[in-house]
Short mmCIF file of C-alpha atoms and ligand atoms in Angstrom, two decimals:
data_model
loop_
_atom_site.label_atom_id
_atom_site.label_comp_id
_atom_site.label_asym_id
_atom_site.label_seq_id
_atom_site.Cartn_x
_atom_site.Cartn_y
_atom_site.Cartn_z
CA MET I 1 19.10 -23.15 -2.64
CA ASN I 2 20.08 -20.59 -5.25
CA PRO I 3 17.28 -17.72 -4.13
CA SER I 4 17.55 -17.09 -8.71
CA SER I 5 16.55 -20.81 -9.38
CA GLN I 6 13.51 -20.25 -7.06
CA GLN I 7 12.49 -17.66 -9.72
CA PRO I 8 9.48 -19.40 -11.85
CA GLU I 9 8.93 -21.08 -9.63
CA LEU I 10 8.24 -18.68 -6.67
CA LYS I 11 5.51 -16.33 -9.30
CA ASP I 12 3.99 -19.33 -10.81
CA ARG I 13 2.90 -20.64 -7.24
CA ASP I 14 2.04 -17.00 -7.02
CA ARG I 15 -0.06 -16.45 -9.22
CA ALA I 16 -1.72 -20.05 -8.54
CA HIS I 17 -3.27 -19.67 -5.32
CA GLY I 18 -2.41 -15.71 -4.48
CA TRP I 19 -5.13 -12.94 -5.19
CA HIS I 20 -3.45 -8.93 -4.81
CA PRO I 21 -5.64 -6.02 -2.81
CA PHE I 22 -5.40 -3.19 -5.88
CA THR I 23 -4.63 -5.75 -8.43
CA GLN I 24 -6.09 -6.44 -11.95
CA MET I 25 -6.32 -10.53 -11.90
CA ALA I 26 -6.16 -11.01 -15.14
CA ALA I 27 -3.80 -7.69 -15.75
CA TRP I 28 -0.86 -10.24 -12.94
CA ASP I 29 -1.73 -13.25 -14.56
CA ASP I 30 -0.97 -12.50 -17.78
CA PRO I 31 2.43 -14.30 -18.63
CA ALA I 32 3.58 -11.34 -20.14
CA PHE I 33 3.83 -9.80 -16.66
CA SER I 34 6.59 -10.11 -14.93
CA PRO I 35 5.72 -9.97 -10.12
CA VAL I 36 8.98 -8.75 -8.58
CA VAL I 37 8.93 -10.95 -5.42
CA ILE I 38 10.61 -9.10 -2.90
CA GLU I 39 13.08 -11.26 -0.14
CA ARG I 40 14.88 -8.59 1.82
CA GLY I 41 14.61 -5.48 3.00
CA GLU I 42 17.80 -3.55 4.83
CA GLY I 43 17.79 0.62 5.47
CA VAL I 44 15.23 2.01 2.71
CA TRP I 45 16.47 -0.34 0.48
CA LEU I 46 14.39 -3.89 -1.59
CA TRP I 47 16.29 -6.41 -2.89
CA ASP I 48 13.48 -8.39 -4.92
CA THR I 49 14.54 -12.89 -5.22
CA GLU I 50 16.77 -11.74 -8.56
CA GLY I 51 18.97 -9.86 -5.89
CA ARG I 52 17.68 -6.65 -7.80
CA ARG I 53 18.14 -3.87 -5.27
CA TYR I 54 15.33 -1.23 -5.19
CA LEU I 55 15.01 2.31 -3.49
CA ASP I 56 12.38 2.20 -1.34
CA GLY I 57 10.53 5.43 -2.80
CA ASN I 58 7.08 4.59 -1.04
CA SER I 59 7.79 3.47 2.09
CA SER I 60 6.05 -0.16 1.90
CA ILE I 61 2.46 2.20 0.74
CA TRP I 62 3.50 4.72 3.71
CA THR I 63 4.73 2.48 6.41
CA ASN I 64 7.95 2.73 6.71
CA LEU I 65 9.51 5.25 9.19
CA HIS I 66 13.00 3.58 10.50
CA GLY I 67 14.36 1.86 7.15
CA HIS I 68 14.24 -1.80 6.99
CA GLY I 69 15.04 -3.69 9.11
CA HIS I 70 15.98 -1.40 12.23
CA PRO I 71 18.40 -3.27 14.36
CA ALA I 72 15.42 -1.91 17.37
CA ILE I 73 12.75 -2.80 16.25
CA VAL I 74 13.31 -6.17 15.30
CA GLU I 75 15.18 -6.69 18.68
CA ALA I 76 11.46 -4.54 20.42
CA ILE I 77 10.22 -7.68 18.37
CA ALA I 78 12.17 -10.58 19.23
CA ARG I 79 12.05 -9.89 23.00
CA GLN I 80 8.54 -9.50 23.10
CA ALA I 81 7.73 -12.19 21.00
CA ARG I 82 10.21 -14.76 23.42
CA GLN I 83 7.51 -13.28 26.40
CA LEU I 84 4.57 -13.69 25.21
CA ASP I 85 3.22 -13.17 21.48
CA HIS I 86 -0.22 -12.47 21.91
CA SER I 87 -3.01 -12.29 24.24
CA SER I 88 -6.30 -11.43 24.12
CA PHE I 89 -7.08 -6.86 24.72
CA LEU I 90 -10.66 -7.85 25.63
CA GLY I 91 -11.06 -7.64 29.48
CA TYR I 92 -7.50 -8.22 29.27
CA THR I 93 -4.47 -6.57 29.63
CA HIS I 94 -0.78 -6.35 29.24
CA PRO I 95 1.83 -4.60 29.72
CA ARG I 96 3.37 -3.21 26.09
CA ALA I 97 -0.47 -1.66 25.23
CA ILE I 98 -0.54 0.41 28.94
CA GLU I 99 2.76 1.83 28.30
CA LEU I 100 2.30 2.44 23.98
CA ALA I 101 -1.26 4.26 25.39
CA GLU I 102 0.56 6.35 27.71
CA ARG I 103 3.33 7.32 25.50
CA LEU I 104 0.81 7.78 22.37
CA CYS I 105 -1.46 10.40 25.13
CA GLY I 106 1.03 11.90 27.06
CA PHE I 107 1.68 13.28 23.22
CA PHE I 108 -0.97 15.72 23.83
CA PRO I 109 -2.03 18.28 27.28
CA ALA I 110 -4.07 16.37 29.63
CA GLY I 111 -7.66 15.91 29.75
CA THR I 112 -7.80 16.28 25.75
CA LEU I 113 -6.74 13.00 24.08
CA GLU I 114 -6.20 11.00 26.86
CA ARG I 115 -7.84 7.88 25.80
CA CYS I 116 -6.51 5.34 23.24
CA PHE I 117 -8.26 2.86 21.42
CA PHE I 118 -6.28 -0.26 19.56
CA SER I 119 -7.11 -1.39 16.76
CA ASP I 120 -5.39 -3.76 13.38
CA ASN I 121 -4.57 -1.45 10.50
CA GLY I 122 -6.22 2.38 9.14
CA SER I 123 -9.46 1.22 8.27
CA THR I 124 -10.59 -0.40 11.88
CA ALA I 125 -8.99 2.73 13.35
CA ILE I 126 -11.58 4.93 11.10
CA GLU I 127 -13.97 2.32 11.99
CA VAL I 128 -13.24 2.31 15.64
CA ALA I 129 -14.19 6.71 15.60
CA LEU I 130 -17.22 6.43 13.20
CA LYS I 131 -19.02 4.21 16.01
CA LEU I 132 -17.65 5.71 18.57
CA ALA I 133 -19.10 8.98 17.09
CA ILE I 134 -22.70 7.19 16.28
CA GLN I 135 -23.27 5.20 19.86
CA TYR I 136 -22.16 8.52 22.01
CA ARG I 137 -24.98 10.43 20.80
CA GLN I 138 -27.66 7.69 20.79
CA GLN I 139 -26.49 7.16 24.21
CA ASN I 140 -26.17 10.65 25.55
CA GLY I 141 -30.05 12.44 24.71
CA GLU I 142 -28.71 13.41 20.97
CA PRO I 143 -29.86 10.13 18.34
CA GLU I 144 -30.83 12.56 15.20
CA ARG I 145 -27.05 12.90 14.78
CA THR I 146 -26.23 10.62 12.70
CA GLY I 147 -24.50 12.42 10.11
CA PHE I 148 -21.21 12.47 8.81
CA ALA I 149 -19.36 15.04 7.12
CA SER I 150 -16.56 14.30 4.37
CA PHE I 151 -14.52 15.40 2.22
CA ALA I 152 -14.80 14.65 -1.66
CA ASN I 153 -11.51 13.05 -3.38
CA ALA I 154 -10.59 11.65 0.72
CA TYR I 155 -9.32 7.61 1.42
CA HIS I 156 -10.61 6.43 4.39
CA GLY I 157 -9.71 3.40 4.43
CA ASP I 158 -11.63 -0.01 2.50
CA THR I 159 -13.62 -1.57 4.92
CA LEU I 160 -17.26 -0.69 4.79
CA GLY I 161 -18.09 2.26 6.79
CA ALA I 162 -14.72 3.78 6.29
CA ALA I 163 -15.17 3.32 2.42
CA SER I 164 -18.22 4.79 3.00
CA LEU I 165 -16.92 8.25 3.75
CA GLY I 166 -14.27 7.98 0.71
CA GLY I 167 -14.65 10.30 -1.70
CA VAL I 168 -13.23 8.13 -4.95
CA THR I 169 -15.35 7.70 -7.03
CA THR I 170 -13.57 4.26 -8.40
CA PHE I 171 -13.12 3.02 -4.42
CA PHE I 172 -16.59 3.99 -3.86
CA GLU I 173 -19.60 4.13 -5.64
CA ARG I 174 -19.82 0.12 -6.03
CA PHE I 175 -20.28 -0.45 -2.42
CA ALA I 176 -21.59 3.90 -1.67
CA ALA I 177 -26.09 2.20 -1.39
CA PHE I 178 -24.13 0.16 0.84
CA GLY I 179 -22.18 1.88 3.84
CA LEU I 180 -23.32 5.21 6.04
CA GLN I 181 -24.08 8.21 3.70
CA PRO I 182 -22.19 10.57 4.10
CA GLU I 183 -22.69 15.16 3.11
CA ARG I 184 -19.97 15.33 1.06
CA VAL I 185 -18.58 18.37 1.17
CA ARG I 186 -15.68 20.01 -1.51
CA ASP I 187 -14.36 22.65 1.16
CA LEU I 188 -15.00 24.50 4.32
CA ALA I 189 -18.11 27.23 2.30
CA ASP I 190 -19.99 24.10 1.47
CA LEU I 191 -19.30 22.58 5.30
CA GLN I 192 -21.11 25.45 6.64
CA ARG I 193 -24.24 25.12 3.80
CA LEU I 194 -25.21 21.59 5.83
CA ASP I 195 -27.42 21.30 8.50
CA ALA I 196 -24.76 21.02 11.31
CA SER I 197 -27.68 19.93 14.10
CA GLN I 198 -27.52 16.47 12.00
CA LEU I 199 -23.58 15.99 11.66
CA THR I 200 -22.43 13.56 14.73
CA ALA I 201 -18.78 14.60 12.88
CA VAL I 202 -16.95 15.21 10.48
CA ILE I 203 -13.96 13.46 9.46
CA ILE I 204 -10.70 14.88 7.20
CA GLU I 205 -7.43 14.11 6.03
CA PRO I 206 -5.22 16.90 7.84
CA LEU I 207 -3.11 18.46 5.99
CA ILE I 208 -2.84 17.05 2.80
CA GLN I 209 -5.26 14.29 1.03
CA GLY I 210 -2.90 11.78 0.09
CA VAL I 211 -4.84 9.25 -2.35
CA ASN I 212 -6.00 12.25 -3.95
CA ARG I 213 -2.71 12.22 -5.97
CA MET I 214 -1.18 13.68 -2.93
CA THR I 215 -2.95 17.68 -2.62
CA PRO I 216 -2.52 19.56 -0.08
CA TRP I 217 -5.25 21.78 1.73
CA PRO I 218 -4.80 25.37 1.41
CA SER I 219 -2.49 26.64 5.06
CA GLY I 220 -5.49 28.20 8.25
CA MET I 221 -8.09 24.81 6.90
CA LEU I 222 -8.24 23.28 9.36
CA ARG I 223 -8.06 25.39 11.79
CA GLU I 224 -10.75 26.57 10.44
CA LEU I 225 -12.30 23.42 10.76
CA ARG I 226 -11.25 23.05 14.12
CA ALA I 227 -13.35 26.28 14.56
CA TRP I 228 -16.64 25.25 12.75
CA CYS I 229 -17.34 21.63 14.31
CA THR I 230 -16.47 23.40 18.26
CA GLN I 231 -18.81 26.22 16.98
CA HIS I 232 -21.46 22.96 16.56
CA ASP I 233 -20.17 20.76 18.50
CA VAL I 234 -19.69 18.45 15.78
CA PHE I 235 -16.58 15.89 16.34
CA LEU I 236 -13.39 16.06 14.06
CA ILE I 237 -12.24 12.94 13.30
CA LEU I 238 -8.24 14.09 11.72
CA ASP I 239 -8.00 10.86 9.70
CA GLU I 240 -3.67 10.39 10.23
CA VAL I 241 -3.29 7.51 8.98
CA MET I 242 -0.96 8.56 6.20
CA THR I 243 0.19 11.41 8.33
CA GLY I 244 0.93 10.83 11.70
CA PHE I 245 4.13 10.00 12.63
CA GLY I 246 6.74 12.46 11.63
CA ARG I 247 5.44 12.18 7.30
CA THR I 248 4.22 16.31 7.16
CA GLY I 249 7.62 17.29 8.92
CA THR I 250 6.48 17.29 12.83
CA LEU I 251 5.05 14.12 14.57
CA PHE I 252 1.21 14.71 13.77
CA ALA I 253 0.17 17.16 11.29
CA CYS I 254 -2.45 18.88 13.92
CA GLN I 255 0.52 20.23 15.07
CA GLN I 256 1.03 22.26 12.26
CA GLU I 257 -2.66 23.92 12.37
CA ASP I 258 -2.01 23.89 16.63
CA ILE I 259 -5.58 21.96 16.88
CA LEU I 260 -6.65 19.10 18.33
CA PRO I 261 -9.27 16.61 17.31
CA ASP I 262 -12.07 14.81 19.11
CA PHE I 263 -10.43 11.92 17.44
CA LEU I 264 -7.43 11.11 15.82
CA CYS I 265 -7.04 8.04 13.96
CA LEU I 266 -2.92 6.43 14.19
CA ALA I 267 -1.81 3.23 11.84
CA LYS I 268 0.46 3.04 9.74
CA GLY I 269 3.89 4.52 11.28
CA LEU I 270 2.82 3.94 14.31
CA THR I 271 5.05 0.97 14.14
CA GLY I 272 7.85 1.93 12.52
CA GLY I 273 6.18 0.00 8.92
CA THR I 274 6.63 -3.47 10.34
CA LEU I 275 3.28 -4.66 11.88
CA PRO I 276 -0.36 -4.10 11.72
CA LEU I 277 -1.15 -2.29 14.21
CA ALA I 278 -4.06 0.86 14.87
CA ALA I 279 -4.56 3.73 17.64
CA THR I 280 -7.74 6.23 18.21
CA LEU I 281 -7.34 8.58 20.26
CA THR I 282 -10.21 10.38 22.07
CA THR I 283 -11.24 12.68 24.49
CA PRO I 284 -12.32 12.12 28.35
CA ARG I 285 -15.89 13.25 26.63
CA LEU I 286 -16.24 10.89 24.47
CA TYR I 287 -14.86 8.03 26.93
CA GLN I 288 -17.38 9.22 30.12
CA GLY I 289 -20.75 8.92 27.35
CA PHE I 290 -19.88 4.83 27.24
CA LEU I 291 -19.58 4.78 31.13
CA GLY I 292 -22.48 2.89 32.22
CA GLY I 293 -24.04 -0.62 32.04
CA PRO I 294 -23.71 -2.62 29.29
CA ASP I 295 -26.11 -1.65 26.80
CA ARG I 296 -23.26 1.16 27.02
CA THR I 297 -20.37 -0.39 26.00
CA PHE I 298 -18.05 -0.12 23.23
CA TYR I 299 -19.37 -3.02 21.17
CA TYR I 300 -16.06 -3.25 19.46
CA GLY I 301 -13.15 -5.04 18.86
CA HIS I 302 -10.68 -7.60 17.00
CA SER I 303 -9.28 -10.37 17.43
CA TYR I 304 -5.63 -9.08 17.59
CA CYS I 305 -6.17 -5.74 19.24
CA ALA I 306 -3.41 -4.40 20.73
CA ASN I 307 -1.20 -7.37 20.13
CA PRO I 308 1.82 -7.00 21.79
CA LEU I 309 4.32 -7.26 19.14
CA GLY I 310 2.92 -4.26 17.53
CA CYS I 311 2.90 -2.72 20.73
CA ALA I 312 6.65 -3.71 21.31
CA ALA I 313 7.07 -2.42 17.89
CA ALA I 314 5.39 1.24 17.58
CA LEU I 315 7.68 2.10 21.24
CA ALA I 316 10.06 1.13 19.93
CA SER I 317 9.68 3.14 16.96
CA LEU I 318 8.51 5.92 19.10
CA ASP I 319 12.42 5.23 21.29
CA LEU I 320 14.38 5.64 17.94
CA PHE I 321 12.03 9.37 17.41
CA GLU I 322 14.15 10.25 19.88
CA LYS I 323 17.86 8.39 19.57
CA GLU I 324 18.13 9.22 16.30
CA GLN I 325 16.23 13.29 16.36
CA THR I 326 14.26 11.98 12.86
CA LEU I 327 12.29 15.52 13.80
CA GLU I 328 15.38 17.07 13.58
CA HIS I 329 16.47 15.47 10.53
CA LEU I 330 13.89 16.26 8.68
CA PRO I 331 14.27 20.07 7.91
CA ALA I 332 17.50 19.39 5.73
CA LYS I 333 16.03 16.33 3.62
CA ILE I 334 11.91 18.54 3.75
CA GLU I 335 14.35 20.97 1.60
CA ARG I 336 16.12 18.36 -0.51
CA LEU I 337 13.15 17.15 -1.51
CA ARG I 338 12.11 20.09 -2.49
CA GLN I 339 15.01 21.40 -4.87
CA GLY I 340 14.88 17.69 -6.02
CA ARG I 341 11.10 17.98 -7.41
CA LEU I 342 12.00 21.17 -8.49
CA ALA I 343 14.62 20.39 -10.26
CA LEU I 344 12.77 17.25 -12.67
CA GLU I 345 9.51 20.48 -13.04
CA ALA I 346 12.28 22.03 -14.61
CA ARG I 347 14.48 19.29 -16.70
CA HIS I 348 11.84 17.35 -18.17
CA PRO I 349 8.62 18.48 -19.50
CA GLU I 350 6.66 15.35 -19.03
CA VAL I 351 6.39 16.41 -15.37
CA LEU I 352 3.42 18.95 -15.25
CA ALA I 353 3.27 19.31 -11.61
CA THR I 354 4.24 18.70 -8.74
CA ARG I 355 3.92 18.96 -5.39
CA GLN I 356 4.73 18.03 -1.28
CA CYS I 357 3.93 18.58 1.94
CA GLY I 358 7.00 18.16 4.40
CA PHE I 359 8.22 15.33 2.92
CA MET I 360 5.68 13.39 0.88
CA ALA I 361 5.74 14.72 -2.73
CA GLY I 362 3.69 13.76 -6.43
CA ILE I 363 4.75 13.96 -9.41
CA ASP I 364 2.62 14.72 -12.72
CA LEU I 365 3.77 13.22 -15.49
CA ALA I 366 2.30 13.24 -18.89
CA LEU I 367 2.79 9.65 -19.61
CA ASP I 368 0.71 6.65 -17.85
CA GLY I 369 2.08 5.97 -14.48
CA ALA I 370 1.89 2.52 -14.11
CA SER I 371 4.09 2.25 -16.84
CA PHE I 372 6.80 4.82 -15.71
CA CYS I 373 7.01 3.08 -12.63
CA ARG I 374 8.05 -0.26 -13.62
CA ARG I 375 9.60 1.30 -15.88
CA LEU I 376 11.64 3.05 -13.26
CA LEU I 377 12.43 0.19 -11.30
CA GLY I 378 14.95 -1.07 -13.91
CA HIS I 379 16.26 2.95 -12.41
CA GLY I 380 16.56 1.11 -8.69
CA LEU I 381 13.33 3.45 -8.08
CA LEU I 382 10.34 1.70 -6.21
CA THR I 383 7.02 3.71 -5.95
CA ARG I 384 3.27 3.15 -6.57
CA PRO I 385 1.87 5.64 -8.95
CA ILE I 386 -1.81 7.62 -8.20
CA GLY I 387 -3.33 7.11 -11.91
CA ASP I 388 -0.74 9.84 -13.35
CA THR I 389 0.38 11.06 -10.53
CA VAL I 390 3.94 9.44 -9.03
CA VAL I 391 4.53 8.91 -4.87
CA LEU I 392 7.81 9.82 -3.78
CA LEU I 393 7.68 9.63 -0.18
CA PRO I 394 10.24 8.04 1.47
CA PRO I 395 11.18 6.48 4.74
CA LEU I 396 12.06 9.73 7.02
CA ALA I 397 15.21 7.82 7.40
CA ILE I 398 16.84 8.38 4.24
CA ASP I 399 19.81 10.05 3.97
CA LEU I 400 20.20 12.79 1.79
CA GLU I 401 22.57 10.94 -0.49
CA GLU I 402 20.19 8.64 -0.95
CA LEU I 403 17.41 10.89 -1.48
CA ASP I 404 19.93 12.34 -4.78
CA PHE I 405 19.45 8.22 -5.86
CA ALA I 406 15.97 8.15 -5.89
CA PHE I 407 16.28 11.61 -8.11
CA ALA I 408 18.84 10.90 -10.48
CA ALA I 409 16.60 7.52 -11.06
CA LEU I 410 12.95 9.51 -11.81
CA SER I 411 15.55 11.07 -14.51
CA SER I 412 16.91 8.13 -15.77
CA ALA I 413 14.06 6.93 -16.64
CA LEU I 414 12.85 10.41 -17.92
CA THR I 415 15.23 10.43 -20.28
CA SER I 416 15.73 6.98 -21.37
CA PRO I 417 13.74 6.01 -24.10
CA PRO I 418 11.54 2.84 -22.92
CA PRO I 419 12.53 -0.22 -23.07
CA THR I 420 11.91 -1.60 -26.89
CA ALA I 421 10.33 -5.39 -25.06
CA GLU I 422 9.22 -3.05 -21.78
CA VAL I 423 8.05 -5.29 -19.48
CA LYS I 424 4.41 -5.56 -19.30
CA ALA I 425 2.90 -2.99 -16.96
CA LEU I 426 -0.09 -3.36 -14.78
CA PRO I 427 -2.97 -0.87 -14.85
CA ASP I 428 -2.90 1.10 -12.37
CA HIS I 429 -6.39 1.21 -9.87
N1 LIG K 1 -6.36 6.56 5.50
C1 LIG K 1 -5.71 7.09 5.35
C2 LIG K 1 -5.37 8.56 4.82
C3 LIG K 1 -4.66 6.14 4.20
O1 LIG K 1 -3.91 6.92 3.24
C4 LIG K 1 -5.22 4.92 4.71
C5 LIG K 1 -4.16 3.66 3.69
O2 LIG K 1 -3.59 4.52 3.00
C6 LIG K 1 -5.96 4.20 4.70
C7 LIG K 1 -7.09 5.35 5.95
C8 LIG K 1 -6.21 2.95 5.59
O3 LIG K 1 -5.29 2.63 5.72
P1 LIG K 1 -5.70 0.50 6.04
O4 LIG K 1 -4.85 0.73 4.96
O5 LIG K 1 -3.75 0.51 6.84
O6 LIG K 1 -6.09 0.18 6.60
#
């Protein structure tokens, strides 16, 4: 069947039964709004059911690394599916999870992050760290240390515990009374005023707060935070859900300040952006604090923990870092991203400011972000704004020409007047 003939039908069927995340469905249901139905991906490109091609400017919500449909990952998943699609990790194990835990822990010195707990997504990677941090103190003689400190404007996911540590008012305020009650700090000075003896852990997105409109932390801050945590024996939870796997220019953000956390939370790019899988890495101290009788067991798990397909995809993605020298090729792309955003800033008065950390950029506009991103679609660039900040965070595998395409799209969308009958945009969060 011709794909375009399915178009109205698919959209109507979506409207009949779908409910989309971070989406006001009244606006979605408005007949003036026409949802884009993505049906194919290859490399950095996505195609909709009407045959229009878009550059994936936010790596499909910050997940994709090596491009869509990379044959090495597709083959690894297919091979794994033929062998073992899923089996429970509760009390059993399987080869791909064993290999992946070894590979992930192998990035860090022996005796540091040498334990790996698998779960499903960024939020659950955080939940695991939170629960481990609470339970460890309970059963190791410090039950009063139940507190968490988290940073203003942080984002750590949407499950109740992770959300309650977030600092974006729109997301956490409604549920604030029902989750953890963290000490919310703006900076290290605020943190130093807290009674550390009541804290079990501090959580931070290292180097950059993504959802806070791509705002980098001052250089050296992470190292100071590590020193403070060590001094007061407060666990440091690094949420590398967004920054992990090369986005900052190194495999992990923490490597840039040469520090190690007590918990490292990974998801999004772990499978190269193909399947939901997460890992929470932690130390021998934490692990040993859970050994003993049944009362010391970590009663946490999901049906799909360590799903073999996800593990196979993650192993293939890590192989690609080596085979395609993903990190080695990044500096030139990071520089092109810098030049491109500075040129936008210089040429277009509607661009108020731009920021960048590694291969991630935020572009603040004096325009409505949601409408602008809708307009961008017409220029072949797909991304999602945060308020009036456009996020440019393409797959690491993008080449310089494709990156130039993204900037040309931004530039022409900034210069072209909005179409008279502009397709209605969904309001952002
Ligand atoms: N932590 C950070 C820093 C994130 O950016 C996100 C998602 O954007 C999450 C946690 C939550 O991850 P997930 O959406 O996979 O639950």
